[in-house]
PDB file of C-alpha atoms in Angstrom:
ATOM      1  CA  ASN A  21      24.034  10.706  -2.841  1.00 50.00           C
ATOM      2  CA  VAL A  22      22.853  11.997   0.727  1.00 49.00           C
ATOM      3  CA  THR A  23      21.369   9.508   3.374  1.00 52.00           C
ATOM      4  CA  GLY A  24      20.248  11.707   6.285  1.00 50.00           C
ATOM      5  CA  SER A  25      19.776   9.299   9.919  1.00 52.00           C
ATOM      6  CA  ASN A  26      19.501  11.631  12.075  1.00 58.00           C
ATOM      7  CA  ALA A  27      16.284  13.382  13.445  1.00 60.00           C
ATOM      8  CA  LEU A  28      17.206  16.752  11.806  1.00 66.00           C
ATOM      9  CA  ALA A  29      14.613  18.872  10.455  1.00 76.00           C
ATOM     10  CA  VAL A  30      15.600  20.687   7.436  1.00 80.00           C
ATOM     11  CA  ASN A  31      13.807  23.511   5.803  1.00 79.00           C
ATOM     12  CA  LEU A  32      13.840  24.278   2.263  1.00 79.00           C
ATOM     13  CA  LEU A  33      14.081  28.328   1.876  1.00 81.00           C
ATOM     14  CA  THR A  34      14.374  28.279  -1.903  1.00 85.00           C
ATOM     15  CA  ALA A  35      14.279  26.269  -5.313  1.00 84.00           C
ATOM     16  CA  ALA A  36      16.855  23.112  -5.570  1.00 88.00           C
ATOM     17  CA  THR A  37      17.715  20.732  -7.777  1.00 89.00           C
ATOM     18  CA  ILE A  38      19.408  17.178  -6.162  1.00 88.00           C
ATOM     19  CA  SER A  39      21.896  15.599  -8.239  1.00 84.00           C
ATOM     20  CA  GLY A  40      22.185  12.403  -6.704  1.00 87.00           C
ATOM     21  CA  SER A  41      19.828  10.215  -4.744  1.00 90.00           C
ATOM     22  CA  MET A  42      18.836  11.845  -1.486  1.00 89.00           C
ATOM     23  CA  THR A  43      17.433   9.816   1.395  1.00 88.00           C
ATOM     24  CA  PHE A  44      15.502  10.992   5.185  1.00 87.00           C
ATOM     25  CA  SER A  45      15.463   8.048   7.335  1.00 87.00           C
ATOM     26  CA  LEU A  46      14.604  10.574  10.320  1.00 85.00           C
ATOM     27  CA  GLY A  47      13.514  13.659  10.777  1.00 85.00           C
ATOM     28  CA  SER A  48      11.430  16.390   8.588  1.00 90.00           C
ATOM     29  CA  LEU A  49      12.012  17.463   5.127  1.00 92.00           C
ATOM     30  CA  SER A  50       9.824  21.008   4.779  1.00 93.00           C
ATOM     31  CA  LEU A  51       9.849  22.938   1.458  1.00 93.00           C
ATOM     32  CA  SER A  52       8.970  26.424   2.234  1.00 90.00           C
ATOM     33  CA  GLY A  53      10.598  28.441  -0.485  1.00 91.00           C
ATOM     34  CA  GLY A  54      10.382  26.503  -3.844  1.00 91.00           C
ATOM     35  CA  ASN A  55      10.104  23.792  -5.430  1.00 95.00           C
ATOM     36  CA  LEU A  56      12.820  20.456  -5.019  1.00 95.00           C
ATOM     37  CA  ILE A  57      13.408  19.633  -8.770  1.00 95.00           C
ATOM     38  CA  LEU A  58      14.399  15.775  -8.888  1.00 95.00           C
ATOM     39  CA  GLY A  59      15.581  15.966 -12.483  1.00 94.00           C
ATOM     40  CA  SER A  60      16.873  12.084 -13.081  1.00 95.00           C
ATOM     41  CA  SER A  61      17.230  11.537  -8.870  1.00 94.00           C
ATOM     42  CA  ASP A  62      15.156   9.885  -6.533  1.00 95.00           C
ATOM     43  CA  LEU A  63      14.310  11.330  -3.299  1.00 95.00           C
ATOM     44  CA  THR A  64      13.024   8.600  -0.083  1.00 95.00           C
ATOM     45  CA  ILE A  65      11.325   9.716   2.784  1.00 95.00           C
ATOM     46  CA  SER A  66      11.228   6.593   4.697  1.00 93.00           C
ATOM     47  CA  SER A  67       8.846   5.632   7.106  1.00 91.00           C
ATOM     48  CA  GLY A  68      10.284   7.207  10.359  1.00 90.00           C
ATOM     49  CA  ALA A  69      10.788  10.535   8.569  1.00 92.00           C
ATOM     50  CA  THR A  70       8.284  13.064   6.946  1.00 93.00           C
ATOM     51  CA  LEU A  71       8.179  15.536   3.752  1.00 95.00           C
ATOM     52  CA  ASN A  72       6.202  18.535   4.415  1.00 95.00           C
ATOM     53  CA  ALA A  73       5.113  20.156   0.945  1.00 96.00           C
ATOM     54  CA  ASN A  74       2.164  21.224  -0.498  1.00 96.00           C
ATOM     55  CA  SER A  75       1.604  24.011  -3.577  1.00 95.00           C
ATOM     56  CA  PRO A  76       3.251  25.771  -4.799  1.00 95.00           C
ATOM     57  CA  ASN A  77       6.172  24.376  -2.751  1.00 95.00           C
ATOM     58  CA  TYR A  78       6.416  20.717  -3.688  1.00 97.00           C
ATOM     59  CA  VAL A  79       8.410  17.773  -5.157  1.00 97.00           C
ATOM     60  CA  VAL A  80       8.940  18.603  -9.339  1.00 97.00           C
ATOM     61  CA  THR A  81       9.377  14.937 -11.309  1.00 97.00           C
ATOM     62  CA  GLY A  82       9.404  16.369 -14.832  1.00 92.00           C
ATOM     63  CA  GLY A  83      12.323  13.933 -15.365  1.00 95.00           C
ATOM     64  CA  THR A  84      12.885  10.585 -14.468  1.00 95.00           C
ATOM     65  CA  GLY A  85      13.281  10.965 -10.627  1.00 96.00           C
ATOM     66  CA  SER A  86      10.998   9.816  -8.342  1.00 97.00           C
ATOM     67  CA  LEU A  87       9.485  10.646  -5.075  1.00 97.00           C
ATOM     68  CA  ILE A  88       9.607   7.261  -2.878  1.00 97.00           C
ATOM     69  CA  LYS A  89       7.571   6.769   0.297  1.00 97.00           C
ATOM     70  CA  ASN A  90       6.233   4.032   2.084  1.00 97.00           C
ATOM     71  CA  VAL A  91       2.611   2.760   2.107  1.00 98.00           C
ATOM     72  CA  GLY A  92       0.239   0.818   3.934  1.00 97.00           C
ATOM     73  CA  SER A  93      -3.237   0.834   5.398  1.00 96.00           C
ATOM     74  CA  SER A  94      -3.602   4.747   5.434  1.00 96.00           C
ATOM     75  CA  ALA A  95      -3.370   6.909   2.978  1.00 97.00           C
ATOM     76  CA  VAL A  96       0.003   8.493   1.569  1.00 98.00           C
ATOM     77  CA  ASN A  97      -0.020  11.511  -0.087  1.00 98.00           C
ATOM     78  CA  PHE A  98       2.927  12.516  -2.680  1.00 98.00           C
ATOM     79  CA  PRO A  99       3.002  16.537  -3.400  1.00 98.00           C
ATOM     80  CA  ILE A 100       4.501  16.172  -6.782  1.00 98.00           C
ATOM     81  CA  GLY A 101       4.519  18.233 -10.372  1.00 97.00           C
ATOM     82  CA  ILE A 102       5.319  17.485 -13.389  1.00 96.00           C
ATOM     83  CA  ALA A 103       7.115  21.715 -13.238  1.00 95.00           C
ATOM     84  CA  ALA A 104       7.099  24.655 -10.989  1.00 91.00           C
ATOM     85  CA  SER A 105       3.153  26.019 -11.316  1.00 92.00           C
ATOM     86  CA  ASP A 106       2.176  22.090 -12.650  1.00 97.00           C
ATOM     87  CA  TYR A 107       0.713  20.996  -9.082  1.00 98.00           C
ATOM     88  CA  THR A 108      -0.470  17.545  -9.934  1.00 98.00           C
ATOM     89  CA  PRO A 109      -0.923  15.406  -6.195  1.00 98.00           C
ATOM     90  CA  ILE A 110      -1.791  11.949  -5.842  1.00 98.00           C
ATOM     91  CA  SER A 111      -2.176  10.362  -2.535  1.00 98.00           C
ATOM     92  CA  PHE A 112      -3.060   6.487  -2.383  1.00 98.00           C
ATOM     93  CA  SER A 113      -3.648   3.710   0.600  1.00 98.00           C
ATOM     94  CA  THR A 114      -2.930  -0.301  -0.025  1.00 97.00           C
ATOM     95  CA  SER A 115      -4.504  -3.165   2.211  1.00 95.00           C
ATOM     96  CA  GLY A 116      -1.674  -5.290   1.345  1.00 83.00           C
ATOM     97  CA  SER A 117       1.436  -5.243   3.405  1.00 91.00           C
ATOM     98  CA  PRO A 118       3.344  -1.445   3.360  1.00 96.00           C
ATOM     99  CA  GLN A 119       6.170  -1.423   1.377  1.00 97.00           C
ATOM    100  CA  ASN A 120       8.035   1.725  -0.797  1.00 97.00           C
ATOM    101  CA  TYR A 121       6.499   3.177  -3.884  1.00 98.00           C
ATOM    102  CA  SER A 122       8.067   5.276  -6.077  1.00 98.00           C
ATOM    103  CA  VAL A 123       6.083   7.447  -7.899  1.00 98.00           C
ATOM    104  CA  ARG A 124       6.159  10.592 -10.465  1.00 98.00           C
ATOM    105  CA  VAL A 125       4.238  12.426 -12.723  1.00 98.00           C
ATOM    106  CA  ARG A 126       4.856  13.203 -16.408  1.00 97.00           C
ATOM    107  CA  SER A 127       3.076  14.950 -19.411  1.00 96.00           C
ATOM    108  CA  VAL A 128       1.196  13.054 -22.275  1.00 94.00           C
ATOM    109  CA  THR A 129      -1.231  13.953 -24.770  1.00 92.00           C
ATOM    110  CA  ALA A 130      -4.702  14.204 -23.735  1.00 91.00           C
ATOM    111  CA  PRO A 131      -6.803  11.362 -25.299  1.00 85.00           C
ATOM    112  CA  SER A 132     -10.126  12.787 -27.474  1.00 77.00           C
ATOM    113  CA  ALA A 133     -13.308  11.333 -28.350  1.00 62.00           C
ATOM    114  CA  GLY A 134     -12.264   8.455 -30.095  1.00 48.00           C
ATOM    115  CA  PHE A 135     -13.814   4.886 -31.143  1.00 40.00           C
ATOM    116  CA  ASP A 136     -14.519   4.774 -27.508  1.00 52.00           C
ATOM    117  CA  GLY A 137     -14.968   8.169 -27.062  1.00 53.00           C
ATOM    118  CA  THR A 138     -12.741   8.897 -24.062  1.00 72.00           C
ATOM    119  CA  ASN A 139     -11.957  12.380 -23.025  1.00 88.00           C
ATOM    120  CA  GLY A 140      -9.051  12.584 -20.621  1.00 92.00           C
ATOM    121  CA  ILE A 141      -6.514  14.467 -18.949  1.00 95.00           C
ATOM    122  CA  ALA A 142      -2.494  15.365 -19.900  1.00 95.00           C
ATOM    123  CA  ARG A 143      -1.184  13.853 -17.486  1.00 96.00           C
ATOM    124  CA  GLN A 144      -0.279  10.191 -15.815  1.00 97.00           C
ATOM    125  CA  TRP A 145       1.237   9.059 -13.049  1.00 98.00           C
ATOM    126  CA  VAL A 146       3.409   6.442 -12.961  1.00 98.00           C
ATOM    127  CA  VAL A 147       3.755   4.021  -9.525  1.00 98.00           C
ATOM    128  CA  LYS A 148       6.119   1.644  -9.255  1.00 98.00           C
ATOM    129  CA  GLU A 149       5.937  -1.130  -6.370  1.00 98.00           C
ATOM    130  CA  THR A 150       8.707  -2.838  -4.907  1.00 97.00           C
ATOM    131  CA  ASN A 151       7.420  -6.216  -4.291  1.00 97.00           C
ATOM    132  CA  ALA A 152       6.110  -7.615  -7.191  1.00 96.00           C
ATOM    133  CA  ALA A 153       2.583  -8.311  -7.731  1.00 95.00           C
ATOM    134  CA  THR A 154       1.449  -7.148  -3.868  1.00 96.00           C
ATOM    135  CA  THR A 155      -0.331  -4.115  -4.223  1.00 97.00           C
ATOM    136  CA  VAL A 156      -3.882  -4.157  -3.603  1.00 96.00           C
ATOM    137  CA  PHE A 157      -5.209  -0.527  -3.786  1.00 97.00           C
ATOM    138  CA  SER A 158      -8.184   0.174  -1.160  1.00 97.00           C
ATOM    139  CA  GLY A 159      -8.567   4.173  -2.453  1.00 97.00           C
ATOM    140  CA  ILE A 160      -6.756   6.870  -4.696  1.00 98.00           C
ATOM    141  CA  THR A 161      -7.083  10.622  -4.835  1.00 98.00           C
ATOM    142  CA  ALA A 162      -5.728  12.348  -8.388  1.00 98.00           C
ATOM    143  CA  SER A 163      -5.754  15.882  -8.435  1.00 98.00           C
ATOM    144  CA  TRP A 164      -4.875  18.153 -11.309  1.00 98.00           C
ATOM    145  CA  ASN A 165      -5.119  21.375 -12.716  1.00 97.00           C
ATOM    146  CA  SER A 166      -6.696  23.546 -15.911  1.00 96.00           C
ATOM    147  CA  THR A 167      -3.018  23.206 -17.587  1.00 95.00           C
ATOM    148  CA  ALA A 168      -3.231  19.672 -17.294  1.00 96.00           C
ATOM    149  CA  ASN A 169      -6.908  18.867 -17.437  1.00 95.00           C
ATOM    150  CA  GLY A 170      -7.006  18.417 -21.594  1.00 92.00           C
ATOM    151  CA  ASN A 171     -10.077  17.311 -22.903  1.00 87.00           C
ATOM    152  CA  LEU A 172     -11.692  16.523 -19.767  1.00 91.00           C
ATOM    153  CA  PRO A 173     -14.689  18.303 -18.798  1.00 90.00           C
ATOM    154  CA  THR A 174     -14.630  20.237 -15.692  1.00 92.00           C
ATOM    155  CA  SER A 175     -17.862  18.565 -14.037  1.00 92.00           C
ATOM    156  CA  GLY A 176     -19.644  15.806 -13.825  1.00 91.00           C
ATOM    157  CA  THR A 177     -18.409  12.157 -13.575  1.00 93.00           C
ATOM    158  CA  CYS A 178     -14.711  10.343 -14.412  1.00 93.00           C
ATOM    159  CA  ASP A 179     -13.424   7.412 -14.036  1.00 93.00           C
ATOM    160  CA  LEU A 180      -9.839   6.777 -12.791  1.00 95.00           C
ATOM    161  CA  VAL A 181      -8.172   4.444 -15.363  1.00 93.00           C
ATOM    162  CA  CYS A 182      -4.843   2.517 -16.043  1.00 94.00           C
ATOM    163  CA  ASN A 183      -2.450   0.616 -18.107  1.00 94.00           C
ATOM    164  CA  THR A 184       1.342  -0.604 -17.868  1.00 95.00           C
ATOM    165  CA  SER A 185       1.899   0.438 -21.545  1.00 93.00           C
ATOM    166  CA  GLY A 186       2.151   4.325 -20.836  1.00 94.00           C
ATOM    167  CA  ASN A 187       0.054   5.013 -23.952  1.00 90.00           C
ATOM    168  CA  ASN A 188      -2.698   7.595 -23.461  1.00 86.00           C
ATOM    169  CA  LYS A 189      -5.887   4.751 -24.294  1.00 79.00           C
ATOM    170  CA  PRO A 190      -6.642   1.921 -24.207  1.00 81.00           C
ATOM    171  CA  TYR A 191      -6.750   2.077 -20.343  1.00 86.00           C
ATOM    172  CA  ASP A 192      -7.812  -0.304 -18.168  1.00 88.00           C
ATOM    173  CA  VAL A 193     -10.830   1.114 -15.354  1.00 89.00           C
ATOM    174  CA  LEU A 194      -9.171   1.214 -11.710  1.00 94.00           C
ATOM    175  CA  GLN A 195     -12.957   2.935 -10.745  1.00 94.00           C
ATOM    176  CA  THR A 196     -15.487   4.364 -12.529  1.00 91.00           C
ATOM    177  CA  GLY A 197     -18.184   7.120 -12.117  1.00 92.00           C
ATOM    178  CA  LEU A 198     -16.011   9.735  -9.645  1.00 95.00           C
ATOM    179  CA  THR A 199     -17.182  13.019  -9.242  1.00 96.00           C
ATOM    180  CA  ILE A 200     -14.845  15.744 -10.822  1.00 96.00           C
ATOM    181  CA  SER A 201     -14.546  18.356  -7.773  1.00 95.00           C
ATOM    182  CA  SER A 202     -12.408  21.203  -8.321  1.00 95.00           C
ATOM    183  CA  TYR A 203      -9.793  19.340 -10.579  1.00 97.00           C
ATOM    184  CA  SER A 204      -9.652  16.340  -8.416  1.00 98.00           C
ATOM    185  CA  ALA A 205     -11.447  12.342  -7.936  1.00 97.00           C
ATOM    186  CA  THR A 206     -11.567  10.198  -5.456  1.00 98.00           C
ATOM    187  CA  THR A 207     -12.514   6.781  -5.382  1.00 97.00           C
ATOM    188  CA  SER A 208     -14.696   4.954  -2.943  1.00 94.00           C
ATOM    189  CA  SER A 209     -13.577   2.209  -0.647  1.00 93.00           C
ATOM    190  CA  PHE A 210     -12.662  -0.487  -3.200  1.00 94.00           C
ATOM    191  CA  THR A 211     -10.284  -3.611  -4.027  1.00 93.00           C
ATOM    192  CA  LYS A 212      -8.295  -3.565  -6.903  1.00 93.00           C
ATOM    193  CA  GLN A 213      -4.661  -5.902  -7.376  1.00 94.00           C
ATOM    194  CA  PRO A 214      -3.421  -4.376 -10.787  1.00 94.00           C
ATOM    195  CA  GLY A 215      -0.752  -7.411 -11.469  1.00 93.00           C
ATOM    196  CA  ASN A 216       3.626  -6.530 -11.285  1.00 96.00           C
ATOM    197  CA  ILE A 217       3.485  -3.021 -11.585  1.00 97.00           C
ATOM    198  CA  THR A 218       7.445  -2.984 -10.571  1.00 97.00           C
ATOM    199  CA  GLY A 219       8.152  -1.306 -13.763  1.00 97.00           C
ATOM    200  CA  GLY A 220       5.224   1.068 -13.461  1.00 97.00           C
ATOM    201  CA  LEU A 221       1.581   1.108 -13.851  1.00 97.00           C
ATOM    202  CA  TYR A 222       0.250   4.283 -15.473  1.00 97.00           C
ATOM    203  CA  ILE A 223      -2.742   6.066 -13.863  1.00 97.00           C
ATOM    204  CA  SER A 224      -4.588   8.688 -15.895  1.00 96.00           C
ATOM    205  CA  VAL A 225      -8.355   9.893 -15.292  1.00 95.00           C
ATOM    206  CA  VAL A 226     -11.149   9.845 -18.177  1.00 93.00           C
ATOM    207  CA  GLN A 227     -14.249  11.051 -18.751  1.00 90.00           C
ATOM    208  CA  SER A 228     -17.025   8.427 -17.749  1.00 87.00           C
ATOM    209  CA  ASN A 229     -18.399   7.330 -21.118  1.00 70.00           C
ATOM    210  CA  ALA A 230     -22.225   8.125 -21.808  1.00 51.00           C
ATOM    211  CA  ALA A 231     -24.673   4.876 -22.120  1.00 54.00           C
ATOM    212  CA  LEU A 232     -24.866   3.528 -25.636  1.00 58.00           C
ATOM    213  CA  PRO A 233     -28.169   3.943 -26.996  1.00 62.00           C
ATOM    214  CA  VAL A 234     -28.200   0.138 -28.181  1.00 76.00           C
ATOM    215  CA  GLU A 235     -28.986  -2.170 -25.774  1.00 75.00           C
ATOM    216  CA  LEU A 236     -27.627  -5.379 -26.265  1.00 82.00           C
ATOM    217  CA  SER A 237     -29.783  -8.821 -25.390  1.00 85.00           C
ATOM    218  CA  THR A 238     -27.114 -11.169 -26.778  1.00 90.00           C
ATOM    219  CA  PHE A 239     -23.650 -11.157 -27.821  1.00 90.00           C
ATOM    220  CA  THR A 240     -21.861 -14.239 -29.092  1.00 91.00           C
ATOM    221  CA  VAL A 241     -18.471 -15.274 -30.393  1.00 92.00           C
ATOM    222  CA  THR A 242     -17.795 -18.758 -32.306  1.00 92.00           C
ATOM    223  CA  THR A 243     -14.529 -19.710 -33.586  1.00 91.00           C
ATOM    224  CA  ASN A 244     -13.181 -21.945 -36.409  1.00 88.00           C
ATOM    225  CA  GLU A 245      -9.896 -22.119 -36.870  1.00 86.00           C
ATOM    226  CA  ARG A 246      -8.669 -18.769 -38.374  1.00 85.00           C
ATOM    227  CA  THR A 247     -12.225 -17.467 -38.572  1.00 89.00           C
ATOM    228  CA  VAL A 248     -14.146 -15.796 -35.588  1.00 89.00           C
ATOM    229  CA  GLN A 249     -17.781 -15.313 -35.992  1.00 91.00           C
ATOM    230  CA  LEU A 250     -19.585 -12.335 -33.935  1.00 92.00           C
ATOM    231  CA  SER A 251     -23.058 -12.711 -33.509  1.00 93.00           C
ATOM    232  CA  TRP A 252     -25.544 -10.279 -31.891  1.00 91.00           C
ATOM    233  CA  GLU A 253     -29.097  -9.163 -30.998  1.00 91.00           C
ATOM    234  CA  THR A 254     -30.322  -5.707 -30.022  1.00 88.00           C
ATOM    235  CA  LYS A 255     -33.216  -5.580 -27.242  1.00 82.00           C
ATOM    236  CA  THR A 256     -33.631  -1.434 -27.934  1.00 80.00           C
ATOM    237  CA  GLU A 257     -31.704   0.984 -30.266  1.00 78.00           C
ATOM    238  CA  LYS A 258     -32.029   4.468 -30.492  1.00 64.00           C
ATOM    239  CA  ASN A 259     -30.955   7.371 -32.750  1.00 61.00           C
ATOM    240  CA  SER A 260     -28.188   4.718 -33.885  1.00 72.00           C
ATOM    241  CA  ASP A 261     -26.805   4.210 -37.843  1.00 74.00           C
ATOM    242  CA  LYS A 262     -24.406   1.357 -37.913  1.00 81.00           C
ATOM    243  CA  PHE A 263     -22.506  -1.391 -36.564  1.00 84.00           C
ATOM    244  CA  GLU A 264     -18.614  -0.905 -36.434  1.00 82.00           C
ATOM    245  CA  ILE A 265     -16.299  -4.087 -35.948  1.00 87.00           C
ATOM    246  CA  ASP A 266     -12.824  -3.011 -34.750  1.00 81.00           C
ATOM    247  CA  ARG A 267      -9.683  -5.120 -34.218  1.00 79.00           C
ATOM    248  CA  SER A 268      -6.420  -4.563 -32.533  1.00 74.00           C
ATOM    249  CA  LEU A 269      -2.866  -6.787 -32.311  1.00 71.00           C
ATOM    250  CA  GLN A 270      -2.613  -6.702 -28.389  1.00 59.00           C
ATOM    251  CA  GLU A 271       0.969  -5.574 -28.719  1.00 51.00           C
ATOM    252  CA  GLU A 272       0.750  -2.586 -30.718  1.00 51.00           C
ATOM    253  CA  ASN A 273      -2.856  -0.851 -29.241  1.00 51.00           C
ATOM    254  CA  LYS A 274      -3.871   0.514 -32.691  1.00 64.00           C
ATOM    255  CA  TRP A 275      -7.260  -0.149 -33.779  1.00 68.00           C
ATOM    256  CA  GLU A 276      -8.617  -0.545 -37.590  1.00 78.00           C
ATOM    257  CA  THR A 277     -11.930  -1.200 -38.264  1.00 81.00           C
ATOM    258  CA  ILE A 278     -12.758  -4.426 -40.315  1.00 83.00           C
TER     259      ILE A 278
END
């Protein structure tokens, strides 16, 4: 374990791996000659210190170790990637009280069109707050690369999504209709409180779903003990064939057609 509490400037001239937690309280850490590989260790950059890193020299969080930085109303960048030549940074701001966030990126199977028509990237950013249920996101920029792009189109619009399970779907939407630009997407100013994310919020990017060719005028649900009745009427239909009803046990995230 290493703690840097003096205002020193440390410049990494070659790739290195840390084998214990490292904290910079003052001064600066610059990566100018290679990646800093965390493995299972954490790197903390306190609010009084700076981290100078960018592609191709950044923090590799391919294991369980995370980059920890203090985030408040100003956007803070986490220059991370899952491996060398796989740079996938994320930056975000919050409207709540500033606090430390641990962030890493991990590989997942890219979601492909299924019952919900979702295509997405093969990466998830894992964001953990320090203080339970106090995070209120106000802006996020996520960037990836061609290797991580998975099944996502390289142009058009996308949705920034999340869940707390780590599964590659279903996701909850953080913000929809973002423009894909050079493997990057940025939200407009928004307010989103995801609940308790001390255990991790898994953020990813999926294709914005096209409008369905059916416009509903009514949709009602009634229950009678263990029986559920769904009733709906359509206002318009275009090239529709049939309706299918899917069900899932929430804890399993597996869907089946009734």
